[in-house]
Amino acid sequence: MASEDAASEALSFSGLSTLSLYVHLPFCRRKCPYCAFYSVVPRRGEIDACLEGLRNEIVLWKDRSGFLPPLRSLYIGGGTPTLLDRRQWELLISLLEGAFSFDRTAEVTVEANPESLRAFHLRLWGEWRVTRVSLGVQSLDDDELRLLGRLHDGRGARESLAALAASGLAFSADLMFNLPGQTLKGWHRTLREVLAFGMDHLSLYDLTLEEGSAWADSPPGGRTSGYPFYRWAQWYLASRGFFQYEIASFARNRRWSRHNLAYWIRSPLLAIGPGAWGFCRERRYGNVDDLGGYLGEVAEGRLPLSAGECLLPERAFREAALLALRTAWGIPFRLFARRYGKAALETVLDALKGLPDGLFAVTDESLALSAKGMRVANAIWERFL
């Protein structure tokens, strides 16, 4: 049974001028050992049941919030959205088009995995309003992919990248580094080969052992430090015209992810589906991370909330500063002081005093991490915790 605390009960998306939407489709053919996101292997009828649950949840949010503004960004993730067949995708698209209006320049991103991406996905997305496909490549090395528990191999990843390049859709790739046994030479080769397919966006992730993942309690051996992998990637991608706009994200031609930035600048985010997390007006909420429990809640006319948090002022400004420093634009002094107060800004700047030179890019208007600062960001963020 889901429970709503005072923060969840007060949560509403009414009166907003902008909104982002995240849709969580929690289905995977197999759970990767490093993944802590909620997902299940779908049984017969469960994907259709989840789509009906999403419809019910949207109705409940609209009943609570009233008018919802046009979507500035939509991200459909998981899980593995490409496990949905054509009929299910058409149903999901119809559901979203019927429930929401879209900003004229709305960004719509869909996650895909190489082993389940099909030609009909690309045709359907191209006919709809998808602006980017995010492909979970992770690696092009077969040994690394087997270690990660991925269902595709290097050939399958290359074929999917080629299909995306031929489709005319903009696309991004997720890659992982600091894997057990991974070499810098192999990392160089993967990055160079992936870029040859012509994408305008990349996300790079240091393998972290998140609580709730299979590897959290029994980590694999053979890992060293992610620093040299990350440093080389920063240099190489910059040489290829990519701008590092966030700790893990690189884009060229100003094609950064609007939806990703919504998280870091703490814009209102409506999140639907089992295990989804959303945010609005200093309130964060999480949905039930159990498919059966989620479906039961929405079927009975209750929002499927399992967690809610109203950020107190000091927690709010510290978190806002930390998240802003993830981005290339950093902390905008005037905007930050207007939102949280001059004393909060002074507290943040005082927390950063005494750190070595070269970690920040400072102007009269803002403070951001330099490329070097990005490489040691975890140590800097500890100042805020």
Coordinates of C-alpha atoms in Angstrom, one line a residue:
M1 CA 0.0 0.0 0.0
A2 CA 1.4 3.4 -0.9
S3 CA 1.6 6.1 1.7
E4 CA 1.5 9.9 1.2
D5 CA 3.2 12.1 3.8
A6 CA 2.6 15.9 4.1
A7 CA 5.0 16.7 1.3
S8 CA 3.2 14.3 -1.1
E9 CA -0.2 15.5 -0.1
A10 CA 0.8 19.1 -0.9
L11 CA 2.4 18.2 -4.2
S12 CA 0.7 19.7 -7.2
F13 CA 1.8 20.7 -10.7
S14 CA -0.8 23.5 -11.0
G15 CA 0.0 27.0 -12.0
L16 CA 3.2 26.2 -13.8
S17 CA 4.4 27.8 -17.0
T18 CA 6.6 24.9 -18.0
L19 CA 6.8 21.2 -17.4
S20 CA 8.9 18.1 -18.2
L21 CA 7.6 14.6 -18.2
Y22 CA 9.4 11.3 -17.5
V23 CA 7.7 8.0 -18.4
H24 CA 9.2 4.9 -16.7
L25 CA 8.6 1.6 -18.5
P26 CA 10.1 -0.9 -16.1
F27 CA 10.7 -3.8 -18.3
C28 CA 13.9 -5.6 -19.2
R29 CA 14.7 -9.1 -20.5
R30 CA 17.4 -9.4 -17.9
K31 CA 18.6 -7.3 -15.0
C32 CA 22.1 -5.9 -15.5
P33 CA 24.3 -6.5 -12.4
Y34 CA 25.3 -2.8 -12.1
C35 CA 21.7 -1.4 -12.4
A36 CA 19.7 -0.2 -9.4
F37 CA 16.7 1.2 -11.3
Y38 CA 13.4 -0.6 -10.8
S39 CA 12.8 -3.1 -13.6
V40 CA 11.1 -6.5 -14.1
V41 CA 11.1 -9.2 -16.7
P42 CA 7.6 -8.8 -18.3
R43 CA 5.1 -11.6 -18.0
R44 CA 2.2 -12.0 -20.4
G45 CA -0.1 -9.0 -20.3
E46 CA 2.0 -6.9 -18.0
I47 CA 3.2 -4.3 -20.5
D48 CA -0.4 -3.7 -21.6
A49 CA -1.4 -3.5 -17.9
C50 CA 1.3 -1.0 -17.3
L51 CA 0.1 1.2 -20.2
E52 CA -3.4 1.2 -18.7
G53 CA -1.8 2.1 -15.3
L54 CA 0.0 5.1 -16.9
R55 CA -3.4 6.3 -18.3
N56 CA -4.9 6.0 -14.9
E57 CA -2.0 7.8 -13.2
I58 CA -2.2 10.7 -15.7
V59 CA -5.9 11.1 -15.0
L60 CA -5.1 11.3 -11.2
W61 CA -2.4 13.9 -11.7
K62 CA -4.7 16.0 -13.8
D63 CA -7.5 15.8 -11.3
R64 CA -5.1 17.0 -8.6
S65 CA -3.3 19.7 -10.6
G66 CA -5.9 20.9 -13.0
F67 CA -4.4 22.6 -16.1
L68 CA -0.9 21.3 -17.0
P69 CA 1.3 23.5 -19.2
P70 CA 2.6 22.3 -22.6
L71 CA 5.5 19.9 -22.2
R72 CA 8.9 21.4 -22.7
S73 CA 10.5 17.9 -22.7
L74 CA 9.4 14.3 -22.6
Y75 CA 11.7 11.4 -21.9
I76 CA 10.5 7.8 -22.2
G77 CA 13.0 5.5 -20.4
G78 CA 13.2 2.4 -18.3
G79 CA 13.8 -0.4 -18.3
T80 CA 13.8 -1.0 -22.0
P81 CA 11.2 0.9 -24.0
T82 CA 12.1 -1.0 -27.1
L83 CA 10.5 -4.1 -25.6
L84 CA 7.1 -2.6 -26.6
D85 CA 5.8 -3.9 -29.9
R86 CA 4.3 -1.7 -32.6
R87 CA 0.7 -1.9 -31.2
Q88 CA 1.9 -1.0 -27.7
W89 CA 3.9 1.9 -29.0
E90 CA 1.0 3.2 -30.9
L91 CA -1.1 3.0 -27.8
L92 CA 1.5 4.8 -25.7
I93 CA 1.8 7.6 -28.3
S94 CA -2.0 8.0 -28.5
L95 CA -2.2 8.1 -24.7
L96 CA 0.4 10.8 -24.4
E97 CA -1.0 12.9 -27.3
G98 CA -4.4 12.7 -25.8
A99 CA -3.3 13.7 -22.3
F100 CA -0.7 16.4 -22.9
S101 CA -0.1 19.4 -25.2
F102 CA 3.5 20.0 -26.4
D103 CA 5.5 23.1 -26.6
R104 CA 6.3 24.0 -30.3
T105 CA 9.9 23.2 -29.7
A106 CA 9.4 20.3 -27.3
E107 CA 12.3 17.8 -27.0
V108 CA 11.1 14.2 -27.1
T109 CA 13.7 11.5 -26.2
V110 CA 13.3 7.7 -26.3
E111 CA 15.7 5.1 -24.8
A112 CA 16.5 2.1 -26.9
N113 CA 18.7 -1.0 -26.5
P114 CA 20.5 -2.6 -29.4
E115 CA 19.1 -6.1 -28.9
S116 CA 15.5 -4.9 -29.1
L117 CA 15.6 -1.9 -31.5
R118 CA 13.6 -2.7 -34.7
A119 CA 13.0 -0.9 -38.0
F120 CA 9.4 -0.2 -37.0
H121 CA 10.5 1.7 -34.0
L122 CA 12.6 4.1 -36.1
R123 CA 9.7 4.5 -38.6
L124 CA 7.2 5.1 -35.9
W125 CA 9.3 7.6 -34.0
G126 CA 10.2 9.4 -37.1
E127 CA 6.5 9.9 -37.9
W128 CA 5.8 11.0 -34.4
R129 CA 7.6 13.9 -32.7
V130 CA 10.8 12.1 -31.4
T131 CA 13.8 14.4 -31.5
R132 CA 16.4 12.1 -30.2
V133 CA 17.0 8.3 -29.5
S134 CA 19.3 7.4 -26.7
L135 CA 21.0 4.1 -27.4
G136 CA 22.4 2.0 -24.5
V137 CA 25.6 0.9 -26.1
Q138 CA 27.8 0.8 -23.0
S139 CA 30.7 -0.7 -24.9
L140 CA 31.6 -2.2 -28.3
D141 CA 33.9 -4.8 -26.8
D142 CA 32.2 -8.3 -26.5
D143 CA 34.1 -9.2 -23.4
E144 CA 33.1 -6.0 -21.6
L145 CA 29.5 -6.4 -22.7
R146 CA 29.4 -10.0 -21.4
L147 CA 30.8 -8.8 -18.1
L148 CA 28.1 -6.1 -17.8
G149 CA 25.4 -8.7 -18.5
R150 CA 24.2 -7.0 -21.6
L151 CA 22.2 -8.9 -24.2
H152 CA 23.8 -7.4 -27.2
D153 CA 27.3 -7.8 -28.6
G154 CA 29.6 -5.3 -30.4
R155 CA 28.2 -6.2 -33.8
G156 CA 24.6 -5.6 -32.6
A157 CA 25.6 -2.2 -31.2
R158 CA 27.2 -1.2 -34.5
E159 CA 24.2 -2.3 -36.5
S160 CA 21.9 -0.3 -34.3
L161 CA 24.1 2.8 -34.6
A162 CA 24.2 2.4 -38.3
A163 CA 20.4 2.1 -38.5
L164 CA 20.0 5.2 -36.4
A165 CA 22.4 7.1 -38.6
A166 CA 20.5 6.1 -41.7
S167 CA 17.1 6.9 -40.1
G168 CA 17.6 10.7 -40.0
L169 CA 16.8 10.8 -36.3
A170 CA 19.2 12.5 -34.0
F171 CA 20.7 10.0 -31.6
S172 CA 22.9 9.7 -28.6
A173 CA 24.9 6.8 -27.1
D174 CA 25.6 5.8 -23.5
L175 CA 29.1 4.5 -22.8
M176 CA 30.7 3.1 -19.6
F177 CA 34.3 3.4 -18.5
N178 CA 36.4 2.1 -15.6
L179 CA 35.1 -1.4 -16.3
P180 CA 36.9 -4.5 -14.8
G181 CA 39.8 -5.3 -17.1
Q182 CA 39.1 -2.3 -19.4
T183 CA 42.2 -0.7 -20.9
L184 CA 42.8 2.9 -22.1
K185 CA 43.6 1.6 -25.5
G186 CA 40.2 -0.2 -25.7
W187 CA 38.4 2.9 -24.4
H188 CA 40.1 5.1 -27.1
R189 CA 39.0 2.6 -29.7
T190 CA 35.4 2.5 -28.5
L191 CA 35.0 6.3 -28.4
R192 CA 36.6 6.8 -31.8
E193 CA 34.4 4.1 -33.4
V194 CA 31.2 5.3 -31.8
L195 CA 31.8 8.9 -33.0
A196 CA 32.3 7.7 -36.6
F197 CA 28.5 7.1 -36.7
G198 CA 27.9 10.8 -36.5
M199 CA 25.9 11.3 -33.3
D200 CA 25.7 14.8 -31.7
H201 CA 25.4 13.7 -28.1
L202 CA 27.2 11.3 -25.8
S203 CA 26.8 10.3 -22.2
L204 CA 29.7 8.7 -20.4
Y205 CA 29.4 7.0 -17.0
D206 CA 32.0 5.8 -14.6
L207 CA 30.9 2.3 -13.4
T208 CA 29.5 2.9 -9.9
L209 CA 28.2 0.2 -7.7
E210 CA 24.8 1.6 -6.7
E211 CA 23.0 0.4 -3.6
G212 CA 20.3 -2.0 -4.8
S213 CA 22.3 -3.4 -7.7
A214 CA 23.6 -7.0 -7.7
W215 CA 27.2 -5.8 -7.7
A216 CA 26.7 -3.6 -4.6
D217 CA 27.3 -6.5 -2.3
S218 CA 29.7 -8.5 -4.5
P219 CA 31.7 -6.0 -6.6
P220 CA 33.8 -7.4 -9.5
G221 CA 37.5 -7.1 -9.3
G222 CA 39.9 -5.7 -11.9
R223 CA 38.9 -2.0 -11.5
T224 CA 41.4 0.8 -10.9
S225 CA 40.5 4.5 -11.3
G226 CA 38.2 6.1 -13.8
Y227 CA 40.2 9.3 -13.8
P228 CA 42.5 8.6 -16.8
F229 CA 39.5 7.3 -18.9
Y230 CA 37.5 10.4 -18.1
R231 CA 40.3 12.9 -18.7
W232 CA 41.2 11.4 -22.1
A233 CA 37.5 11.5 -23.1
Q234 CA 37.2 15.2 -22.1
W235 CA 40.2 16.0 -24.3
Y236 CA 39.2 13.8 -27.2
L237 CA 35.6 14.9 -27.4
A238 CA 36.6 18.6 -27.2
S239 CA 38.9 18.0 -30.1
R240 CA 35.9 16.6 -32.1
G241 CA 33.8 19.7 -31.4
F242 CA 31.9 18.4 -28.4
F243 CA 31.0 20.7 -25.5
Q244 CA 30.9 19.2 -22.0
Y245 CA 27.7 20.7 -20.7
E246 CA 27.3 18.4 -17.7
I247 CA 29.5 16.0 -15.7
A248 CA 28.5 13.0 -17.8
S249 CA 27.2 14.6 -21.0
F250 CA 28.8 16.0 -24.1
A251 CA 27.1 17.6 -27.1
R252 CA 28.0 19.4 -30.3
N253 CA 26.1 22.1 -32.2
R254 CA 24.3 23.1 -29.0
R255 CA 22.4 19.8 -29.0
W256 CA 22.5 19.2 -25.3
S257 CA 19.6 17.4 -23.6
R258 CA 16.9 19.8 -22.4
H259 CA 15.4 17.0 -20.3
N260 CA 18.7 16.2 -18.6
L261 CA 19.1 19.8 -17.7
A262 CA 15.7 19.9 -16.1
Y263 CA 17.1 17.6 -13.4
W264 CA 20.2 19.7 -12.7
I265 CA 18.4 23.1 -12.7
R266 CA 15.5 21.6 -10.7
S267 CA 12.7 22.4 -13.1
P268 CA 9.3 20.9 -12.5
L269 CA 9.3 17.3 -13.5
L270 CA 6.2 15.1 -13.6
A271 CA 7.3 11.4 -13.4
I272 CA 4.9 8.6 -14.0
G273 CA 5.2 4.8 -13.9
P274 CA 6.4 2.3 -11.3
G275 CA 9.6 3.5 -9.5
A276 CA 9.6 6.9 -11.2
W277 CA 10.8 10.0 -9.3
G278 CA 9.5 13.5 -9.9
F279 CA 10.1 17.0 -8.5
C280 CA 8.2 20.3 -8.1
R281 CA 8.5 23.4 -5.9
E282 CA 11.1 21.9 -3.5
R283 CA 9.1 18.7 -3.2
R284 CA 10.4 15.4 -4.4
Y285 CA 8.3 12.2 -4.7
G286 CA 8.8 8.6 -5.7
N287 CA 6.3 6.1 -7.0
V288 CA 5.8 2.6 -5.8
D289 CA 8.6 0.5 -7.1
D290 CA 6.5 -2.6 -7.5
L291 CA 4.4 -3.2 -10.7
G292 CA 1.6 -5.0 -8.9
G293 CA 1.4 -2.4 -6.1
Y294 CA 1.5 0.4 -8.6
L295 CA -1.3 -1.0 -10.7
G296 CA -3.4 -1.6 -7.6
E297 CA -3.0 2.0 -6.4
V298 CA -4.0 3.7 -9.6
A299 CA -6.8 1.2 -10.3
E300 CA -8.3 2.2 -6.9
G301 CA -8.0 5.9 -7.7
R302 CA -4.9 6.7 -5.6
L303 CA -1.7 8.3 -6.8
P304 CA 0.9 5.6 -6.4
L305 CA 3.2 7.6 -4.1
S306 CA 5.5 5.7 -1.8
A307 CA 7.9 8.5 -0.8
G308 CA 7.8 12.3 -0.5
E309 CA 10.2 14.9 0.7
C310 CA 9.8 18.6 1.2
L311 CA 13.2 20.1 1.2
L312 CA 13.9 22.5 4.1
P313 CA 15.5 25.8 3.1
E314 CA 19.2 24.9 3.9
R315 CA 18.9 21.5 2.3
A316 CA 17.2 23.1 -0.8
F317 CA 19.9 25.6 -1.5
R318 CA 22.8 23.2 -0.8
E319 CA 21.2 20.7 -3.2
A320 CA 20.6 23.4 -5.8
A321 CA 24.2 24.5 -5.7
L322 CA 25.5 20.9 -6.0
L323 CA 23.3 20.2 -9.0
A324 CA 24.1 23.5 -10.7
L325 CA 27.8 22.7 -10.4
R326 CA 27.1 19.6 -12.5
T327 CA 26.5 21.8 -15.4
A328 CA 28.9 24.0 -17.5
W329 CA 26.9 27.1 -16.5
G330 CA 27.4 26.5 -12.8
I331 CA 25.8 28.7 -10.1
P332 CA 24.3 32.0 -11.5
F333 CA 24.9 34.4 -8.6
R334 CA 22.0 36.8 -9.2
L335 CA 19.4 34.1 -9.9
F336 CA 20.6 31.9 -7.0
A337 CA 20.5 34.8 -4.5
R338 CA 17.0 35.8 -5.7
R339 CA 15.7 32.3 -5.2
Y340 CA 17.5 31.4 -1.9
G341 CA 18.7 34.6 -0.5
K342 CA 22.1 36.3 -0.4
A343 CA 23.1 34.5 2.8
A344 CA 22.6 31.2 1.1
L345 CA 24.9 32.3 -1.8
E346 CA 27.5 33.4 0.7
T347 CA 27.3 30.1 2.5
V348 CA 27.9 28.2 -0.7
L349 CA 30.8 30.4 -1.8
D350 CA 32.4 30.1 1.7
A351 CA 32.1 26.3 1.4
L352 CA 34.3 26.4 -1.7
K353 CA 37.1 28.5 -0.2
G354 CA 40.4 26.9 0.2
L355 CA 40.2 24.5 -2.7
P356 CA 43.2 24.3 -5.1
D357 CA 43.5 26.7 -8.0
G358 CA 42.2 25.6 -11.4
L359 CA 39.0 23.8 -10.3
F360 CA 36.6 26.7 -11.1
A361 CA 35.7 29.0 -13.9
V362 CA 34.6 32.3 -12.2
T363 CA 33.1 35.4 -13.7
D364 CA 31.3 38.4 -12.2
E365 CA 28.0 36.5 -12.9
S366 CA 28.7 32.9 -12.1
L367 CA 30.9 30.1 -10.7
A368 CA 31.3 26.8 -12.6
L369 CA 33.6 23.8 -12.5
S370 CA 36.5 23.8 -14.9
A371 CA 37.3 20.7 -16.9
K372 CA 39.8 19.8 -14.1
G373 CA 37.1 20.5 -11.6
M374 CA 34.7 18.2 -13.4
R375 CA 37.3 15.4 -12.9
V376 CA 37.3 15.8 -9.1
A377 CA 33.7 16.8 -8.7
N378 CA 32.9 14.2 -6.1
A379 CA 35.5 15.7 -3.7
I380 CA 34.1 19.2 -4.3
W381 CA 30.5 18.1 -3.7
E382 CA 31.4 16.7 -0.3
R383 CA 31.6 20.4 0.8
F384 CA 27.8 20.6 0.5
L385 CA 26.9 17.3 2.2

